[in-house]
Amino acid sequence: MLSYAAVIDPHALYFEDLAVGQQYTSPGRTVTEADLVLFAGLSGDYNVLHTDAEYMKSSLFGERIAHGLLGLSIQYGLLLRAMPPLAAGQLVAVRWKFRGPIRIGDTIAARAHVSAKADGDVPGCGLATIARQIVNQRGEVVQEGDMEHQVARRG
């Protein structure tokens, strides 16, 4: 069996290093038409919301919008650039809300903070809840939620 110590980045934060309230903000990233096309191909989600410009002109949004799961995926990657890795930080739960559209050309960033810590069921680990938001260039929260990570304890 592979031990957690064998897969931990030397710069990773352990459960004891995390404090409720710690905050992180990512750099921004502009969502492009190529992102929508590639994500549709990868996911198989060719819904007209994301792929039919003419149809979407008469919609509530007036234009194509990004897949909700594309936004969720981008924020995860953006936060990897903003916060240190978590020691054996296995993702164990996601609770997510889609508040508004992400449009082609929007520049989004991710904000996060440690919102809770608890003992876990896995020996040598604790559970850390990271509250996350995606904000666009106008400061609007377009997605938000919590991700729970299993994080290794020291020694």
XYZ file of N, CA and C in Angstrom:
465
model
N 0.845 -1.191 0.000
C 0.000 0.000 0.000
C 0.880 1.241 0.000
N 0.548 2.201 -0.826
C 1.298 3.443 -0.929
C 0.947 4.341 0.252
N 1.949 4.852 0.940
C 1.662 5.737 2.074
C 1.402 7.144 1.564
N 0.663 7.916 2.351
C 0.396 9.300 1.983
C 1.688 10.089 1.849
N 2.674 9.798 2.691
C 3.936 10.538 2.663
C 4.625 10.419 1.308
N 4.389 9.318 0.593
C 5.035 9.102 -0.693
C 4.487 10.014 -1.784
N 3.314 10.597 -1.574
C 2.696 11.404 -2.617
C 2.516 12.874 -2.214
N 3.206 13.324 -1.195
C 3.021 14.683 -0.702
C 4.104 15.616 -1.240
N 3.683 16.708 -1.840
C 4.577 17.752 -2.313
C 5.313 18.349 -1.116
N 6.616 18.593 -1.226
C 7.349 19.139 -0.076
C 6.869 20.531 0.356
N 6.120 21.215 -0.494
C 5.607 22.551 -0.159
C 4.146 22.513 0.294
N 3.598 21.326 0.421
C 2.176 21.165 0.723
C 1.837 21.600 2.144
N 0.600 22.021 2.289
C 0.061 22.358 3.600
C -0.551 21.106 4.218
N -0.204 20.852 5.457
C -0.811 19.759 6.211
C -2.043 20.290 6.929
N -2.839 19.378 7.431
C -4.064 19.737 8.134
C -3.785 20.763 9.231
N -2.699 20.574 9.969
C -2.360 21.493 11.073
C -1.967 22.878 10.585
N -1.543 22.993 9.339
C -1.132 24.284 8.775
C -2.329 25.146 8.379
N -3.478 24.519 8.214
C -4.664 25.241 7.763
C -5.372 25.902 8.936
N -5.795 27.133 8.721
C -6.564 27.863 9.735
C -7.865 28.339 9.107
N -8.948 28.139 9.818
C -10.232 28.644 9.332
C -10.082 30.149 9.099
N -10.496 30.589 7.931
C -10.396 31.996 7.564
C -9.263 32.300 6.594
N -8.283 31.400 6.446
C -7.215 31.630 5.466
C -7.849 31.902 4.108
N -7.334 32.920 3.386
C -7.931 33.324 2.116
C -6.932 33.241 0.981
N -7.469 32.981 -0.214
C -6.664 32.898 -1.419
C -7.444 33.517 -2.572
N -6.739 34.205 -3.474
C -7.348 34.766 -4.674
C -6.462 34.420 -5.857
N -7.068 33.900 -6.901
C -6.310 33.477 -8.076
C -6.097 34.642 -9.027
N -5.184 34.451 -9.983
C -5.141 35.399 -11.103
C -6.385 35.189 -11.965
N -6.638 36.097 -12.875
C -7.775 35.979 -13.774
C -7.438 35.163 -15.003
N -8.487 34.752 -15.695
C -8.349 34.000 -16.944
C -9.570 34.309 -17.804
N -9.327 34.667 -19.060
C -10.416 34.990 -19.970
C -10.946 33.713 -20.623
N -12.260 33.544 -20.574
C -12.924 32.386 -21.170
C -13.126 32.673 -22.659
N -12.677 31.758 -23.493
C -12.718 31.963 -24.942
C -13.722 31.032 -25.620
N -14.009 31.352 -26.873
C -14.856 30.471 -27.670
C -14.206 29.096 -27.800
N -12.899 29.065 -27.936
C -12.186 27.780 -28.038
C -12.424 26.931 -26.790
N -12.484 27.565 -25.616
C -12.760 26.818 -24.385
C -14.100 26.097 -24.483
N -15.140 26.796 -24.976
C -16.465 26.185 -25.094
C -16.455 25.036 -26.093
N -15.823 25.246 -27.230
C -15.784 24.219 -28.269
C -15.032 22.987 -27.763
N -13.885 23.199 -27.154
C -13.095 22.070 -26.659
C -13.811 21.338 -25.528
N -14.460 22.089 -24.622
C -15.160 21.443 -23.517
C -16.369 20.659 -24.019
N -17.063 21.188 -25.017
C -18.189 20.449 -25.601
C -17.694 19.120 -26.160
N -16.573 19.142 -26.854
C -16.023 17.917 -27.413
C -15.568 16.944 -26.346
N -14.940 17.467 -25.324
C -14.439 16.624 -24.242
C -15.581 15.998 -23.442
N -16.589 16.805 -23.127
C -17.677 16.353 -22.254
C -18.827 15.684 -23.015
N -18.931 15.980 -24.301
C -20.071 15.494 -25.072
C -21.316 16.347 -24.886
N -21.194 17.482 -24.194
C -22.327 18.375 -23.933
C -22.401 19.423 -25.042
N -23.226 19.125 -26.041
C -23.404 20.035 -27.174
C -24.719 20.799 -27.073
N -25.172 21.066 -25.869
C -26.405 21.801 -25.650
C -26.341 23.135 -26.395
N -27.482 23.575 -26.921
C -27.532 24.823 -27.687
C -27.073 26.035 -26.869
N -27.185 25.955 -25.543
C -26.708 27.057 -24.689
C -25.245 27.397 -24.971
N -24.492 26.382 -25.391
C -23.048 26.535 -25.557
C -22.598 26.486 -27.009
N -23.462 26.014 -27.912
C -22.990 25.717 -29.270
C -23.758 26.381 -30.407
N -24.895 27.003 -30.136
C -25.719 27.543 -31.222
C -25.881 29.058 -31.058
N -24.993 29.803 -31.711
C -24.981 31.266 -31.577
C -26.295 31.894 -32.048
N -26.857 31.424 -33.158
C -28.094 32.003 -33.678
C -29.265 31.762 -32.734
N -29.401 30.551 -32.262
C -30.478 30.234 -31.330
C -30.360 31.077 -30.058
N -29.160 31.216 -29.567
C -28.958 31.922 -28.301
C -29.153 33.431 -28.398
N -29.139 33.994 -29.604
C -29.408 35.424 -29.762
C -30.786 35.795 -29.221
N -31.760 34.882 -29.328
C -33.115 35.173 -28.858
C -33.386 34.605 -27.464
N -32.341 34.165 -26.791
C -32.503 33.579 -25.458
C -32.415 34.643 -24.369
N -32.658 34.226 -23.168
C -32.516 35.070 -21.981
C -31.127 35.698 -21.900
N -30.103 34.963 -22.349
C -28.721 35.432 -22.233
C -28.271 36.253 -23.431
N -28.919 36.090 -24.586
C -28.580 36.859 -25.776
C -27.350 36.367 -26.513
N -26.683 35.367 -25.992
C -25.482 34.819 -26.607
C -25.163 33.484 -25.953
N -24.232 32.749 -26.561
C -23.812 31.486 -25.971
C -23.151 31.750 -24.621
N -23.286 30.773 -23.723
C -22.645 30.867 -22.413
C -21.813 29.610 -22.177
N -20.873 29.729 -21.273
C -19.992 28.607 -20.957
C -20.752 27.522 -20.194
N -20.318 26.312 -20.352
C -20.838 25.189 -19.574
C -20.582 25.475 -18.097
N -21.539 25.178 -17.252
C -21.334 25.363 -15.821
C -20.147 24.568 -15.306
N -20.016 23.332 -15.789
C -18.906 22.496 -15.335
C -17.568 22.976 -15.876
N -17.571 23.715 -16.980
C -16.334 24.335 -17.465
C -15.873 25.383 -16.458
N -16.803 26.206 -15.983
C -16.447 27.199 -14.964
C -15.907 26.545 -13.704
N -16.580 25.494 -13.262
C -16.138 24.758 -12.076
C -14.726 24.227 -12.280
N -14.455 23.678 -13.454
C -13.128 23.135 -13.749
C -12.065 24.228 -13.806
N -12.381 25.330 -14.443
C -11.410 26.423 -14.552
C -11.059 26.964 -13.174
N -12.065 27.141 -12.293
C -11.757 27.686 -10.972
C -10.832 26.762 -10.209
N -11.009 25.461 -10.373
C -10.147 24.507 -9.666
C -8.697 24.711 -10.100
N -8.486 24.821 -11.407
C -7.140 25.064 -11.918
C -6.587 26.420 -11.510
N -7.436 27.449 -11.518
C -6.968 28.779 -11.110
C -6.490 28.781 -9.665
N -7.216 28.088 -8.794
C -6.804 28.069 -7.386
C -5.534 27.266 -7.173
N -5.244 26.313 -8.058
C -3.973 25.609 -7.956
C -2.795 26.563 -8.158
N -3.041 27.683 -8.851
C -2.005 28.694 -9.058
C -1.925 29.677 -7.891
N -2.920 29.668 -7.013
C -3.010 30.690 -5.970
C -2.741 30.179 -4.565
N -2.935 28.899 -4.346
C -2.756 28.384 -2.994
C -1.816 27.186 -3.016
N -1.080 26.988 -1.933
C -0.186 25.827 -1.886
C -1.001 24.538 -1.973
N -0.382 23.478 -2.466
C -1.109 22.209 -2.515
C -1.410 21.712 -1.108
N -2.450 20.916 -1.011
C -2.803 20.307 0.271
C -2.152 18.930 0.339
N -1.578 18.605 1.468
C -0.900 17.323 1.644
C -1.900 16.187 1.459
N -1.664 15.373 0.429
C -2.577 14.274 0.091
C -4.011 14.780 0.018
N -4.205 15.957 -0.560
C -5.485 16.669 -0.547
C -6.542 16.084 -1.441
N -6.925 14.876 -1.187
C -7.946 14.201 -1.982
C -9.293 14.919 -1.870
N -9.886 15.235 -3.007
C -11.218 15.844 -3.044
C -12.252 14.775 -2.718
N -13.084 15.030 -1.701
C -14.065 14.015 -1.292
C -15.518 14.463 -1.442
N -15.777 15.755 -1.564
C -17.162 16.212 -1.725
C -17.188 17.588 -2.380
N -18.227 17.822 -3.173
C -18.438 19.115 -3.833
C -19.899 19.505 -3.659
N -20.135 20.724 -3.196
C -21.468 21.326 -3.149
C -21.351 22.633 -3.935
N -22.148 22.793 -5.000
C -21.893 23.892 -5.928
C -23.184 24.523 -6.404
N -23.152 25.850 -6.574
C -24.306 26.596 -7.092
C -23.865 27.424 -8.290
N -24.719 27.417 -9.287
C -24.477 28.175 -10.505
C -25.364 29.421 -10.435
N -24.767 30.577 -10.159
C -25.509 31.816 -9.876
C -25.803 32.653 -11.111
N -24.909 32.602 -12.080
C -25.090 33.428 -13.267
C -24.236 32.904 -14.399
N -24.440 33.436 -15.598
C -23.709 32.925 -16.749
C -22.248 33.378 -16.771
N -21.429 32.540 -17.352
C -20.071 32.928 -17.728
C -20.113 33.053 -19.247
N -19.788 34.235 -19.736
C -19.895 34.527 -21.164
C -18.535 34.451 -21.838
N -18.563 34.184 -23.136
C -17.332 34.238 -23.913
C -16.761 35.644 -23.769
N -15.506 35.745 -23.413
C -14.856 37.042 -23.206
C -14.807 37.482 -21.758
N -15.554 36.814 -20.884
C -15.475 37.139 -19.450
C -14.117 36.715 -18.906
N -13.577 37.539 -18.047
C -12.369 37.173 -17.312
C -12.801 36.806 -15.913
N -12.518 35.562 -15.549
C -12.951 35.080 -14.244
C -11.743 34.827 -13.352
N -11.987 34.920 -12.066
C -10.973 34.603 -11.055
C -11.667 33.800 -9.969
N -10.861 33.131 -9.183
C -11.409 32.319 -8.091
C -10.961 32.904 -6.762
N -11.889 32.918 -5.823
C -11.589 33.303 -4.443
C -11.917 32.114 -3.564
N -11.119 31.923 -2.526
C -11.363 30.786 -1.646
C -10.941 31.124 -0.232
N -11.559 30.427 0.708
C -11.107 30.502 2.090
C -11.420 29.185 2.799
N -10.585 28.876 3.766
C -10.814 27.684 4.578
C -12.005 28.008 5.473
N -13.098 27.263 5.295
C -14.311 27.587 6.046
C -14.554 26.647 7.224
N -13.924 25.464 7.211
C -14.127 24.532 8.320
C -13.033 23.468 8.315
N -12.788 22.933 9.493
C -11.884 21.789 9.678
C -12.568 20.809 10.614
N -12.347 19.519 10.344
C -12.961 18.494 11.191
C -12.123 17.226 11.142
N -12.314 16.396 12.144
C -11.685 15.082 12.109
C -12.328 14.274 10.998
N -11.531 13.388 10.422
C -12.053 12.549 9.362
C -12.066 11.089 9.759
N -12.552 10.253 8.850
C -12.623 8.817 9.088
C -11.327 8.098 8.727
N -10.472 8.747 7.946
C -9.241 8.117 7.496
C -8.129 8.410 8.502
N -7.496 7.385 9.030
C -6.400 7.608 9.982
C -5.299 8.477 9.359
N -4.803 9.423 10.138
C -3.739 10.293 9.667
C -4.198 11.463 8.829
N -5.510 11.656 8.722
C -6.044 12.750 7.902
C -7.143 13.503 8.637
N -7.352 14.751 8.228
C -8.490 15.538 8.674
C -9.252 16.011 7.454
N -10.422 16.580 7.675
C -11.227 17.121 6.587
C -11.189 18.638 6.630
N -10.856 19.235 5.501
C -10.841 20.696 5.381
C -11.873 21.094 4.332
N -12.730 22.032 4.677
C -13.710 22.557 3.728
C -13.203 23.891 3.208
N -13.121 23.990 1.890
C -12.668 25.220 1.237
C -13.870 25.826 0.513
N -14.314 26.983 0.970
C -15.394 27.705 0.301
C -14.785 28.444 -0.887
N -15.446 28.353 -2.039
C -14.896 28.918 -3.272
C -15.939 29.746 -4.000
N -15.484 30.761 -4.698
C -16.350 31.576 -5.553
C -15.629 31.830 -6.868
N -16.421 31.932 -7.925
C -15.919 32.418 -9.202
C -16.526 33.796 -9.394
N -15.673 34.778 -9.645
C -16.144 36.141 -9.900
C -15.700 36.560 -11.293
N -16.562 37.322 -11.960
C -16.193 37.832 -13.278
C -15.538 39.201 -13.149
N -15.215 39.800 -14.280
C -14.504 41.080 -14.297
C -15.331 42.223 -13.706
N -16.621 42.022 -13.545
C -17.479 43.049 -12.931
C -17.658 42.809 -11.430
N -16.973 41.779 -10.898
C -17.071 41.472 -9.472
C -18.310 40.666 -9.113
N -19.052 40.178 -10.117
C -20.251 39.388 -9.873
C -19.860 37.943 -9.567
N -20.466 37.387 -8.545
C -20.249 35.977 -8.233
C -21.122 35.163 -9.180
N -20.481 34.373 -10.047
C -21.238 33.596 -11.028
C -21.377 32.129 -10.619
N -20.495 31.653 -9.771
C -20.597 30.307 -9.221
C -19.979 30.319 -7.832
N -20.467 29.428 -6.966
C -19.866 29.321 -5.636
C -20.246 27.998 -4.998
N -19.446 27.628 -4.042
C -19.739 26.406 -3.322
C -18.610 26.016 -2.397
N -18.687 24.788 -1.932
C -17.697 24.244 -1.000
C -17.113 22.973 -1.575
N -15.838 22.779 -1.300
C -15.173 21.524 -1.627
C -14.515 21.011 -0.365
N -14.755 19.747 -0.097
C -14.192 19.124 1.093
C -13.008 18.250 0.666
N -11.890 18.438 1.353
C -10.656 17.721 1.033
C -10.197 16.912 2.241
N -9.723 15.730 1.961
C -9.063 14.915 2.980
C -7.594 15.346 2.966
N -7.093 15.831 4.087
C -5.747 16.398 4.147
C -4.916 15.644 5.186
N -3.706 15.275 4.808
C -2.842 14.518 5.722
C -2.437 15.370 6.928
N -2.343 14.696 8.057
C -1.813 15.333 9.264
C -0.307 15.107 9.300
N 0.388 15.948 10.027
C 1.833 15.763 10.192
C 2.097 14.515 11.044
N 3.141 13.782 10.634
C 3.639 12.643 11.417
C 2.611 11.694 11.788
